[in-house]
Structures are given as structure tokens and as C-alpha cells.
mmCIF file of C-alpha atoms in Angstrom:
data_model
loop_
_atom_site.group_PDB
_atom_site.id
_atom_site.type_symbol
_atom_site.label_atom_id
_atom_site.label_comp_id
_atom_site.label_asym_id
_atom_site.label_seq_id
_atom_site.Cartn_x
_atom_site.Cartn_y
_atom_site.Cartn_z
ATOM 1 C CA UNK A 30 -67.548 -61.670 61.391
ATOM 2 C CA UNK A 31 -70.143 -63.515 58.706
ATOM 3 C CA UNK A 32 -68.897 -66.745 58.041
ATOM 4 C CA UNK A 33 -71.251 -68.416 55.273
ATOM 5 C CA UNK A 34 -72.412 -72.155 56.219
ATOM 6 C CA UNK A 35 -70.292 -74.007 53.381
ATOM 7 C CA UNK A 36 -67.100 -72.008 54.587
ATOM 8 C CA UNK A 37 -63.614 -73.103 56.344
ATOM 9 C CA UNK A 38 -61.653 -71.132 58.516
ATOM 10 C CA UNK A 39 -58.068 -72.209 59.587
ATOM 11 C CA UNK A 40 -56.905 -72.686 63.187
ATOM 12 C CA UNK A 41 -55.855 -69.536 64.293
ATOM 13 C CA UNK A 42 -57.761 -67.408 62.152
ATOM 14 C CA UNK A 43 -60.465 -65.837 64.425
ATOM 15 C CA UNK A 44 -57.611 -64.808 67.065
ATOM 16 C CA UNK A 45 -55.426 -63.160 64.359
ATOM 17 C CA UNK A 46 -58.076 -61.471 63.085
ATOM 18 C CA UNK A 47 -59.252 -59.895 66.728
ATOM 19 C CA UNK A 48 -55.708 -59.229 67.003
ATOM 20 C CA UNK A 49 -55.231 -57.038 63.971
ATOM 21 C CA UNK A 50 -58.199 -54.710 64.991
ATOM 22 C CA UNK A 51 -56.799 -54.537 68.836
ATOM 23 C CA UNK A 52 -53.680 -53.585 68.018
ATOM 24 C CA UNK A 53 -54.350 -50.878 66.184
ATOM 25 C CA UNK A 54 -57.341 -48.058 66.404
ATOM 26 C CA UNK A 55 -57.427 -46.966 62.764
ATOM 27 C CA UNK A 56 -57.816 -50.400 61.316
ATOM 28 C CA UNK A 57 -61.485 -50.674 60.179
ATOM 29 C CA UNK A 58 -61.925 -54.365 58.734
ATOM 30 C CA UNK A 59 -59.668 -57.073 59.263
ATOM 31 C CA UNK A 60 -59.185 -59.939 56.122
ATOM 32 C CA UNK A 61 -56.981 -63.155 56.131
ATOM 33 C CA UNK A 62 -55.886 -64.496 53.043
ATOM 34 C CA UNK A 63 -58.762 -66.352 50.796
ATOM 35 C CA UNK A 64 -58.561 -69.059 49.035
ATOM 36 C CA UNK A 65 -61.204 -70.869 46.424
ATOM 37 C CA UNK A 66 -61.860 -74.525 46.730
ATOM 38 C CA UNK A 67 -63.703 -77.525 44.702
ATOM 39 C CA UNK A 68 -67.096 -77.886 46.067
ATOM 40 C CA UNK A 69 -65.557 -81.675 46.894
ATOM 41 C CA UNK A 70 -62.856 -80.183 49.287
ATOM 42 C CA UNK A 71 -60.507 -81.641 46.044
ATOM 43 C CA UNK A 72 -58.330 -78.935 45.110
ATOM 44 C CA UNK A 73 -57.529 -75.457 44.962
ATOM 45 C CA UNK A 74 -58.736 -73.676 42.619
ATOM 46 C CA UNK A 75 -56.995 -70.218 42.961
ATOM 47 C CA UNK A 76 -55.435 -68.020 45.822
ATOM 48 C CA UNK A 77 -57.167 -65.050 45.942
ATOM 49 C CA UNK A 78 -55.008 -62.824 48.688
ATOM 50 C CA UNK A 79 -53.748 -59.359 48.006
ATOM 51 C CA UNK A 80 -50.304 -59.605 46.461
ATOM 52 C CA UNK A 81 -48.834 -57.128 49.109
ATOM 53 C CA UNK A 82 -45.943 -57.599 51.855
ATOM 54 C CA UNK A 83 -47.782 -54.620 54.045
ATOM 55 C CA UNK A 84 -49.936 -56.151 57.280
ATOM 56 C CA UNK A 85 -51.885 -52.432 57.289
ATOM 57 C CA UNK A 86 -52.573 -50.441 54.301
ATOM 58 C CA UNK A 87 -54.843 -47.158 54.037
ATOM 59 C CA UNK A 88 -58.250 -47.949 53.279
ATOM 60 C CA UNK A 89 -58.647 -45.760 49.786
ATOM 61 C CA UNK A 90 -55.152 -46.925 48.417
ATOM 62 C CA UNK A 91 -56.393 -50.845 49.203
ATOM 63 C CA UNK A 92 -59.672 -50.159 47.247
ATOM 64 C CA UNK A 93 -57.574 -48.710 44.566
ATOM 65 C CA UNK A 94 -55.422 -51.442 44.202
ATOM 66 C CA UNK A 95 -58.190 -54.383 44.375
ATOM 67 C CA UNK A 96 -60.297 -52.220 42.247
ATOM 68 C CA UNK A 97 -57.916 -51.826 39.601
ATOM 69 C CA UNK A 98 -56.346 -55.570 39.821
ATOM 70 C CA UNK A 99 -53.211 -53.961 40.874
ATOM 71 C CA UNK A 100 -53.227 -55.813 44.406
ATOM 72 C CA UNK A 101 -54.250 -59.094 43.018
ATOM 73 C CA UNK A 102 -56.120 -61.137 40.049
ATOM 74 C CA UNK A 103 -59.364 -61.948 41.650
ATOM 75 C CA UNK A 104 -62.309 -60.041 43.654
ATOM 76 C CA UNK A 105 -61.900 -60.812 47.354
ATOM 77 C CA UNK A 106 -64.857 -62.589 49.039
ATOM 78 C CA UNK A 107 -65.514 -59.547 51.195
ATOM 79 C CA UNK A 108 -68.070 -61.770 53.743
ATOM 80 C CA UNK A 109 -64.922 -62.835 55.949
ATOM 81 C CA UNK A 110 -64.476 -60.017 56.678
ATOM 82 C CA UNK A 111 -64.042 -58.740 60.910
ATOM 83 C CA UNK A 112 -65.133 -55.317 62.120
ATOM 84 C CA UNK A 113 -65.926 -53.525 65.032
ATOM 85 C CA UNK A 114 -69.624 -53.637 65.840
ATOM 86 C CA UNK A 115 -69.950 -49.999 66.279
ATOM 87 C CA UNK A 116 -67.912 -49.412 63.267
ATOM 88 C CA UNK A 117 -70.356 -51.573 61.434
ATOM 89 C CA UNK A 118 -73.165 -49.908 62.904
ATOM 90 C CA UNK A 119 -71.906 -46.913 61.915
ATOM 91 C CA UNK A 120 -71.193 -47.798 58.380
ATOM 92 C CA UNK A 121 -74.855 -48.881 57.762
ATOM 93 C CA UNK A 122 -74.463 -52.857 58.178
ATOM 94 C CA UNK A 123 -75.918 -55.429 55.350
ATOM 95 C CA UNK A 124 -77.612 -53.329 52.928
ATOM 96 C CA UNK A 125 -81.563 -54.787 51.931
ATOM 97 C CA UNK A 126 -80.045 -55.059 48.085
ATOM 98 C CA UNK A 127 -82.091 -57.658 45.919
ATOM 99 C CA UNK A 128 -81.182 -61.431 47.256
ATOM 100 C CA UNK A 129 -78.573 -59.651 49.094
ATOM 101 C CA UNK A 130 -76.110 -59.268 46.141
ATOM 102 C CA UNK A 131 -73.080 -56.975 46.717
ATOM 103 C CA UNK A 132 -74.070 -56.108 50.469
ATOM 104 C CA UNK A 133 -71.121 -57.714 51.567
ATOM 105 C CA UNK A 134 -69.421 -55.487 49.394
ATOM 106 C CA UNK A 135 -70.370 -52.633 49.908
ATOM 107 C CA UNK A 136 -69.840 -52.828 53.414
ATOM 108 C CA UNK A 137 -66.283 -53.306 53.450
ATOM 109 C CA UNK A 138 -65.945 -49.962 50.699
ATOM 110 C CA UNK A 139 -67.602 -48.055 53.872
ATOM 111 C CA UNK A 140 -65.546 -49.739 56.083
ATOM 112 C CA UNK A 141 -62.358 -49.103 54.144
ATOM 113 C CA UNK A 142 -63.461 -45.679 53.305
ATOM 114 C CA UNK A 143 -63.474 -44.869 56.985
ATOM 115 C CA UNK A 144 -59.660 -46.413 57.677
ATOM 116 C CA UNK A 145 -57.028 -48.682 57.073
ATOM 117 C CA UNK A 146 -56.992 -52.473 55.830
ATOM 118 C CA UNK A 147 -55.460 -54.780 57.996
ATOM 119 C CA UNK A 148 -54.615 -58.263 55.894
ATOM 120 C CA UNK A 149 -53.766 -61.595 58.247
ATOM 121 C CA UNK A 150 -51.790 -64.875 57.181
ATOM 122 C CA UNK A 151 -54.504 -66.961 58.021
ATOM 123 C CA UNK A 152 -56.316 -68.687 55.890
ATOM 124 C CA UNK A 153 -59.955 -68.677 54.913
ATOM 125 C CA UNK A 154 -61.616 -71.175 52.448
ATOM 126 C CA UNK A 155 -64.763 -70.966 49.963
ATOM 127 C CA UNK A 156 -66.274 -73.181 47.595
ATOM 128 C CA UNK A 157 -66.882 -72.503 43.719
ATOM 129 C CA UNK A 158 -69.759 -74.231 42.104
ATOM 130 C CA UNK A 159 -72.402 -73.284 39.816
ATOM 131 C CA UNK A 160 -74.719 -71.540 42.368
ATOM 132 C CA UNK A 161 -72.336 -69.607 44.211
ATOM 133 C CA UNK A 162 -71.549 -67.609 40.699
ATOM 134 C CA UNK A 163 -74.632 -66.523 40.901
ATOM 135 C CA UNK A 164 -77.348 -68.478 39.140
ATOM 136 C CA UNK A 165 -79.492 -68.766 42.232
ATOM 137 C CA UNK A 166 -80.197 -65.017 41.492
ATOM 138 C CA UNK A 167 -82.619 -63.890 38.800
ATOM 139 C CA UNK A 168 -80.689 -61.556 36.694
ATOM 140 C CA UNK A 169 -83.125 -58.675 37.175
ATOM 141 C CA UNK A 170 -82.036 -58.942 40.388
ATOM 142 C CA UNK A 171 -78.523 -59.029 40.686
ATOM 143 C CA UNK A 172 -78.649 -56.126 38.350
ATOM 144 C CA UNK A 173 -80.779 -54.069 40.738
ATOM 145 C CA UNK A 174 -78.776 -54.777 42.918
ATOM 146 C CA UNK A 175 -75.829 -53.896 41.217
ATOM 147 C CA UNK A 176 -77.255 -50.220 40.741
ATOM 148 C CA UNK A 177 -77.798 -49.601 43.606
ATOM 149 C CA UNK A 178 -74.334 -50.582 44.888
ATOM 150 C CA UNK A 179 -73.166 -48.328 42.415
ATOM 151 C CA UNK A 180 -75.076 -45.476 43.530
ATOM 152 C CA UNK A 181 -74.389 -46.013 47.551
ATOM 153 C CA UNK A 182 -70.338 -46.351 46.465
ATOM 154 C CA UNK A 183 -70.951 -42.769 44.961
ATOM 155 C CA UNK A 184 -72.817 -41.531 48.000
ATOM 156 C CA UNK A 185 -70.269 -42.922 50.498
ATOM 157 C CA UNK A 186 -67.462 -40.821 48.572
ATOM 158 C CA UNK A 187 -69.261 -37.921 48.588
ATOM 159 C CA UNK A 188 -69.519 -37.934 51.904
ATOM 160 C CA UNK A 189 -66.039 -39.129 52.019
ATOM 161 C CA UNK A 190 -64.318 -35.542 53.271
ATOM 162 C CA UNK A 191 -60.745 -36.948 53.777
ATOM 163 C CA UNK A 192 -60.668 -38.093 49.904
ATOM 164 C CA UNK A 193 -59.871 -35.834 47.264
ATOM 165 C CA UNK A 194 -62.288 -35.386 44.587
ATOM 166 C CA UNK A 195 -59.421 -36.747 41.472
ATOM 167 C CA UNK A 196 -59.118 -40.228 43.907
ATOM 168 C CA UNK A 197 -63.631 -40.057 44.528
ATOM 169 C CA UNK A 198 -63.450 -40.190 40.525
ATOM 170 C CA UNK A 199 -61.022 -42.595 39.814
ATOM 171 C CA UNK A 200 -62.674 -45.205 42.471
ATOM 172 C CA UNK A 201 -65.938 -44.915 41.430
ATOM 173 C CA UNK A 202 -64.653 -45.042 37.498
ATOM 174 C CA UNK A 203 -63.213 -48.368 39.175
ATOM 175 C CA UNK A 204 -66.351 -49.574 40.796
ATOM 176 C CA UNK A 205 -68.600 -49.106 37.515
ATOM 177 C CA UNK A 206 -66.242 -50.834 35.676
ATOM 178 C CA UNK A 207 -65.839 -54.098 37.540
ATOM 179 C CA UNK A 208 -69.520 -53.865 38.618
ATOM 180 C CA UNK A 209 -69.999 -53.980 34.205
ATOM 181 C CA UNK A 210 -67.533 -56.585 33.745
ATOM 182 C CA UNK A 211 -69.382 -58.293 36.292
ATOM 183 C CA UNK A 212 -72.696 -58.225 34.530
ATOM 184 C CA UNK A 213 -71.386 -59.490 31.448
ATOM 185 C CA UNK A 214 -69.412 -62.404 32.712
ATOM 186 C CA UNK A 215 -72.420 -63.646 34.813
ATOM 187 C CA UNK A 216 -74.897 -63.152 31.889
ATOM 188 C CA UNK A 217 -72.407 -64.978 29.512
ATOM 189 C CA UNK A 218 -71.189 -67.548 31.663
ATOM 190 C CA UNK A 219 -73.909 -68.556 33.856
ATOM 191 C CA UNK A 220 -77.214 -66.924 33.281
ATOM 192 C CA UNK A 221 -77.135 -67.689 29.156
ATOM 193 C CA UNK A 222 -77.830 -71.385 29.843
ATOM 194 C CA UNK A 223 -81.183 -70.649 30.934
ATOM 195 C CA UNK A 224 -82.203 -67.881 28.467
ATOM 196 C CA UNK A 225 -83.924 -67.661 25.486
ATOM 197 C CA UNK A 226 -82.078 -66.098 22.860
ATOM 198 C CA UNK A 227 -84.642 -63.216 22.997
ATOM 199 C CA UNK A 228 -84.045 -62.732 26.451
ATOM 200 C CA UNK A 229 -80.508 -63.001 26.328
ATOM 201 C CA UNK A 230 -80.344 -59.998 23.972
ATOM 202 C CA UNK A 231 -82.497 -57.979 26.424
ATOM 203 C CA UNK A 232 -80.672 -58.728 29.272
ATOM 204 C CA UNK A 233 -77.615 -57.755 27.155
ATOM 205 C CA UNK A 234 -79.127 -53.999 26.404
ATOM 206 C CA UNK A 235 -79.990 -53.737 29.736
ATOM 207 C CA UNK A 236 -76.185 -54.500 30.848
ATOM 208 C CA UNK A 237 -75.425 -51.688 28.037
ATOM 209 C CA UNK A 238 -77.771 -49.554 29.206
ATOM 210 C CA UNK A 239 -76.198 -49.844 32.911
ATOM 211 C CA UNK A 240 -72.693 -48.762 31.493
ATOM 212 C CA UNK A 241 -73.570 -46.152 29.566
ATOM 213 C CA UNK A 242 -75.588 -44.592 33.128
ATOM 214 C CA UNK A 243 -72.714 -42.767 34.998
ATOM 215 C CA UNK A 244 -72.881 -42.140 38.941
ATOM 216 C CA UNK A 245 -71.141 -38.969 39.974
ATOM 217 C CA UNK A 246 -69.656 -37.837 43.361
ATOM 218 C CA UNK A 247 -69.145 -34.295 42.601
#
């Protein structure tokens, strides 16, 4: 497991996690439910667990569902998440993306790709403020980064030989389009305080430019 230094984990939460992936062989990853906090410790701010009764769901149908919104409202904070080493080896660990944006989330796709989902009870905390969403990252950056997550989704399911080609399509339709919505939340919310207009607008082209640029898996 990654834990990130400004983190909480409840009692109980390591163990249930270890359990999950003991118990059964095909689970690859292991997640607990995840909840966003004040950077004060005052407050919830939103629950962001999986709105699902299963304890083990198949790895494509999960992506599917948080993809599409379907399993729940928010994207999950995939750097709780617990693996077997050599599954992690295996999947291709942290990619080197630019200031590490989206390698947490790309490896739970492989990961999930490769298995089922195994959700806990336990609960797992992280803090919103202003650089967690992303301002610590030059936008040039994040949206290298965000290419090239696109691209390695696409090459993971095309090598994906247990996933027919219709669901490879629809998931990677999913990916671009909350990888775009992405992009234009963080450039509106966060990143616009600290632009020139100018560069604003050619940040905004660039976004366009990024949507309009289709990955393919077949």
C-alpha cells in the first residue's frame, strides 16, 4: 500500500485489506471506503465509496461503473490502494508521468484490468485543500501527463485479451472523457487564478486540442 503523509487510516483497515486479497486469488487491488476531509480535520466534506452492496466485483465492470459515475459521484483516490507485490510488479508499478500525475491511476486500471475489485468497510481519510487539486502542478504538466495516461489506458486494453473489443471502446471513450473533464475543471477552477488571460486561452486550445486527439485500441 502507498499511504500519502497527510492521510488517515482507520483501525482495522490494513488487516481488512490483507484479508480481502488472502481470501481470494483473483482479487487484484483491494480499496476501503474513502472519505474527503477539511484540511483542519473539521468536517467531512463528501463520501466518496462505490455505491455497491458487492465485497468483489470484476475488474472491467468496476472501471465501467466508476468511469461512467454509475458506481458513485466522485473519482476514487486510487493511492490507498493494496496489491500484491508481484502483481504490481507485473502491472508496471508507478509510472515516471510528469510530477507523478495520474500514476496512481493508472495503476489500479492495470490492476483491475488483470482481475476483480475487492471493496472493504474500512475507512480511509484525505484532505482537500487548494494544493492537493492540483495547483502545485504546472499545467503543461499535468496535461502531459494526462496524455500519456491516456495512451498507456489504450495500450493496456489492447493487450487486454479477455476484454472484448465493444467493452476496450467504451472504457477508453470513458477514460478520455473524464481525463477532458478533468482538464477543464482544473484549468477553470484552480489554474485560472494564476493565468494571464492570454495564457488562459492557450491553455484552453490546448485542452481542445487534447479532446479532439482520439486513442484507439483496435
Amino acid at each position: 500500500m502507498i499511504l500519502s503523509d497527510d492521510d488517515q487510516i482507520a483501525a482495522g483497515y490494513i488487516e481488512e485489506m490483507v484479508s480481502l486479497l488472502t481470501s481470494r486469488p483473483d482479487v487484484t487491488v483491494a480499496l476501503g471506503r474513502q472519505v474527503k476531509i477539511k484540511e483542519d480535520d473539521q468536517g467531512m466534506v463528501s463520501d466518496d465509496s462505490p455505491v455497491l452492496t458487492q465485497r468483489v466485483i470484476n475488474g472491467v465492470e468496476f472501471l465501467k461503473g466508476t468511469l461512467s459515475g454509475t458506481l458513485q459521484s466522485q473519482v476514487l483516490t486510487y493511492i490507498s490502494l493494496f496489491a500484491r507485490k508481484d502483481h504490481v510488479l507485473r502491472a508496471g508499478a508507478f509510472k515516471d508521468y510528469p510530477d507523478g500525475s495520474h500514476a496512481d491511476n493508472f495503476l489500479f486500471f492495470n490492476l483491475a484490468l488483470r482481475g476483480h475489485v475487492a471493496l472493504g468497510s474500512s475507512l480511509m481519510f484525505y484532505r482537500v485543500y487548494l494544493t492537493s487539486t492540483g495547483l502545485g502542478t504546472p499545467f503543461s504538466a499535468l496535461l502531459a501527463a494526462t496524455r500519456a495516461y491516456t495512451s498507456d489506458c489504450a495500450r493496456a486494453l489492447q493487450g487486454a485479451s479477455s476484454i472484448d473489443n465493444v467493452d476496450k471502446q467504451r472504457i477508453l471513450r470513458l477514460v478520455e472523457r473524464g481525463n477532458f473533464q478533468m482538464l477543464l475543471s482544473r484549468l477553470r477552477h484552480v489554474y485560472r487564478r494564476r493565468m494571464s488571460v492570454a495564457e488562459f486561452l492557450r491553455c484552453l486550445l490546448q485542452v481542445a486540442q487534447f479532446r479532439l486527439m482520439r486513442a484507439h485500441v483496435i
